[in-house]
């Protein structure tokens, strides 16, 4: 019992919890979570979930799951190895060595060999990077837009409160198709992801030329993230080329840099992000300026307690130079309920912009829900109301309502 006391003290000191109720963004982790939620008493499923959490960049949550197993089964050698790998990822070498030496001394041959290899790596050069994995998704959506705006790179870029149109645009039905392929590699202290995607929209409207609303975008990005004692620091490059019109004429080419920080725990955490995009326009853009910059700085966070979740963000943007440029700020809050079979959410937000044409305020309200169809498919329904209000002069307000549904399949 004397040799067991330090281990029990170690496990008792772990504060992380196993997030069985928290839906995971990583498909493999989400599959493991659902299996565990269906049969939470099985230690093997809990360790499998912990393994996926560690691979997807959540060592604190993985530690909580493995510690649960060790509390219930003090002789569990696999749980010790996983806890040691978490400790190695966080730089706690002494804790990892203690756990691995116990496994090497008392574990079965296979798990003892694994512990022996990890012990050897403690004082050797870093091991080769783990193999990568392939994945992707396909999403098909149908929407009705009460004021379908012509293509604008400020909308095509990831701006949540993009400017509403200032001229009368037709109501339209929109069909949107997104396909994405990704390669990722999860290491002990960093991760790498490369993605290639295609977005295509087609509009049906009572207008002389509804095809002008269509666009096709091909995009490529590469992101890398480093783990530092529970913190995540990341950076990446993003490239996007867009054609406008039914057939497709060159509209713009965008190249961007992104950097972020986040702190991810079992129940979520805060984040911060900066983005810088440069756009070069083609003839289809019908612009006087040949190029434009778009910048964003944003902070926010995501937290979950049981079924209740809340997302919030505050951001600032600057687009320019030129007569279409603007500076603005925006804030969003999205509370919701998330469970095993899906979730629902509400959305409230407001933005303010200053441009050459004048100042404008843009409130918005939305709601939506998603239903999980098996392990790798989701169907969602969303709706949002937006409004543009001039704040410097007395002018008509512009309302826009977009509602629709999306089917997404991940693989």
mmCIF file of C-alpha atoms in Angstrom, residues 11 40 50 58 72 79-80 83 85 88-90 92 99 129 145 149 202 208 211 218 238 263 329 342 364 386 402:
data_model
loop_
_atom_site.group_PDB
_atom_site.id
_atom_site.type_symbol
_atom_site.label_atom_id
_atom_site.label_comp_id
_atom_site.label_asym_id
_atom_site.label_seq_id
_atom_site.Cartn_x
_atom_site.Cartn_y
_atom_site.Cartn_z
ATOM 1 C CA UNK A 11 -4.895 11.177 -8.966
ATOM 2 C CA UNK A 40 -20.262 5.080 -19.149
ATOM 3 C CA UNK A 50 -9.185 9.960 -23.417
ATOM 4 C CA UNK A 58 -7.257 18.488 -25.174
ATOM 5 C CA UNK A 72 -12.150 3.095 -9.979
ATOM 6 C CA UNK A 79 -4.581 4.521 -17.572
ATOM 7 C CA UNK A 80 -1.111 5.121 -16.095
ATOM 8 C CA UNK A 83 -1.601 9.908 -17.783
ATOM 9 C CA UNK A 85 1.665 10.824 -22.019
ATOM 10 C CA UNK A 88 4.916 14.517 -21.136
ATOM 11 C CA UNK A 89 2.787 16.767 -23.356
ATOM 12 C CA UNK A 90 2.649 19.353 -20.551
ATOM 13 C CA UNK A 92 5.862 17.312 -16.309
ATOM 14 C CA UNK A 99 3.935 6.536 -13.725
ATOM 15 C CA UNK A 129 6.331 12.886 -35.841
ATOM 16 C CA UNK A 145 -32.599 35.334 -48.707
ATOM 17 C CA UNK A 149 -26.583 40.773 -52.028
ATOM 18 C CA UNK A 202 -26.511 29.066 -57.272
ATOM 19 C CA UNK A 208 -33.075 40.203 -64.891
ATOM 20 C CA UNK A 211 -26.697 34.612 -62.083
ATOM 21 C CA UNK A 218 -11.616 27.587 -54.189
ATOM 22 C CA UNK A 238 -5.103 31.167 -46.110
ATOM 23 C CA UNK A 263 -6.991 28.103 -23.601
ATOM 24 C CA UNK A 329 -16.764 46.903 -34.202
ATOM 25 C CA UNK A 342 -27.940 17.648 -31.266
ATOM 26 C CA UNK A 364 -29.053 41.041 -35.742
ATOM 27 C CA UNK A 386 -30.243 41.653 -39.934
ATOM 28 C CA UNK A 402 -32.068 34.564 -44.309
#
